[in-house]
């Protein structure tokens, strides 16, 4: 290979110096490999999203159940003919119930996210945005869900007329109409729950988190809806009413929306930091946008608190092609990668980043 020659003017060129520094960053220092530590259960998004969403969904069910039972007992069981006011009241109750569930599930996940980061300012901001965005999304998705439920109801009635599956006096459907009723409820509840996880992604300005929330909501709502009718038919006493199946269905929606949102978040991550040493040791911080800010300011994406050596905006992580680049912002204490102080560094999986007293280990998903 021919020698590469540069003249004196090129040696002084900042661009050449930057390229040399970036190339040096690719040469990993020896002795810097650090074993990962286990992420505690309470810092795993699958757990804290699921727990927060399920508890919140059950609280909404408990608050709204008297209204729903009033509709069930006075209008349905009594055999009273529904007037226009009755129908309006039922629609209002349903919207309150489902929209309230969807909005507050989103708020609960925002609270869980802020608490897991010990970032109160971020938590209140995410809660406020989640409430506003979640309410709008819930109104739209609840309307879509109502339309789907109406269409499905027509299909169930047609199936009953042509294939049987219900006779006057029976409480539950069976056969094909029962299956269609399950599918109808699953589709409508999936549509309603789709808006539950949108607010957090909007608050954090992350399209990826928005998609994770929608996917988690759709899947969680669908599975929760599928549980409703089997629970009502096979696990509930004839005179118990629908409260048990509603409790199970709504609680399942909360649990599954949170679970799948956290699961999709873990599955879709391309790059992340694991805190090996610091106030949240064991927590993973997903690189969910570019640039991602690391610092002591509460608005930082990775909030490193109670360390005077860390600046409010200490370092940034920016996507460059298929790689991520860590850049110090000119801080007095500096940023270290594998024990070496760097201004700008192309990150590789297993790089150890030290900022003040905090130690983070960088990971990338293996691309196949």
XYZ file of N, CA, C and O in Angstrom, residues 155-168 170 172-180:
96
model
N -73.324 -7.824 12.476
C -72.870 -9.157 12.043
C -73.347 -10.238 13.005
O -73.738 -11.338 12.589
N -73.349 -9.931 14.327
C -73.819 -10.910 15.314
C -75.305 -11.186 15.120
O -75.749 -12.351 15.149
N -76.100 -10.144 14.917
C -77.545 -10.336 14.726
C -77.841 -11.141 13.460
O -78.726 -12.010 13.452
N -77.108 -10.859 12.388
C -77.288 -11.619 11.155
C -76.941 -13.090 11.386
O -77.649 -13.997 10.909
N -75.859 -13.348 12.131
C -75.464 -14.726 12.421
C -76.520 -15.443 13.240
O -76.820 -16.618 13.016
N -77.106 -14.737 14.225
C -78.159 -15.345 15.043
C -79.364 -15.702 14.181
O -79.957 -16.787 14.316
N -79.750 -14.806 13.276
C -80.912 -15.043 12.412
C -80.693 -16.218 11.468
O -81.627 -16.967 11.165
N -79.461 -16.400 10.999
C -79.200 -17.421 9.993
C -78.649 -18.725 10.549
O -78.825 -19.785 9.933
N -77.961 -18.663 11.686
C -77.302 -19.867 12.204
C -77.737 -20.220 13.629
O -77.247 -21.193 14.190
N -78.595 -19.427 14.221
C -78.968 -19.685 15.606
C -77.876 -19.207 16.545
O -77.091 -18.318 16.225
N -77.821 -19.793 17.730
C -76.813 -19.390 18.710
C -77.385 -18.582 19.847
O -76.659 -18.219 20.784
N -78.681 -18.295 19.797
C -79.332 -17.584 20.912
C -80.832 -17.725 20.776
O -81.396 -17.669 19.673
N -81.502 -17.949 21.890
C -82.965 -17.998 21.923
C -83.447 -17.103 23.042
O -82.712 -16.873 24.025
N -84.647 -16.550 22.933
C -85.173 -15.679 23.991
C -85.121 -16.365 25.354
O -85.487 -17.531 25.497
N -82.259 -16.826 26.987
C -80.852 -17.158 27.225
C -80.069 -15.881 27.529
O -80.311 -14.823 26.916
N -76.553 -15.765 27.407
C -75.321 -15.683 26.625
C -75.513 -16.274 25.232
O -76.319 -17.184 25.025
N -74.753 -15.742 24.315
C -74.684 -16.304 22.969
C -73.856 -17.584 23.002
O -73.085 -17.820 23.946
N -73.958 -18.380 21.947
C -73.085 -19.534 21.797
C -72.909 -19.807 20.310
O -73.607 -19.241 19.455
N -71.938 -20.643 19.999
C -71.671 -20.952 18.601
C -71.035 -19.785 17.861
O -70.279 -18.985 18.435
N -71.365 -19.656 16.571
C -70.783 -18.609 15.731
C -71.072 -17.203 16.254
O -70.166 -16.360 16.285
N -72.311 -16.887 16.673
C -72.548 -15.539 17.212
C -71.658 -15.205 18.412
O -71.216 -14.058 18.558
N -71.426 -16.201 19.264
C -70.551 -15.957 20.417
C -69.136 -15.601 19.954
O -68.511 -14.663 20.471
N -68.624 -16.340 18.973
C -67.290 -16.063 18.445
C -67.241 -14.674 17.813
O -66.282 -13.915 18.019
N -68.280 -14.325 17.041
C -68.318 -12.997 16.410
C -68.399 -11.894 17.460
O -67.799 -10.825 17.296
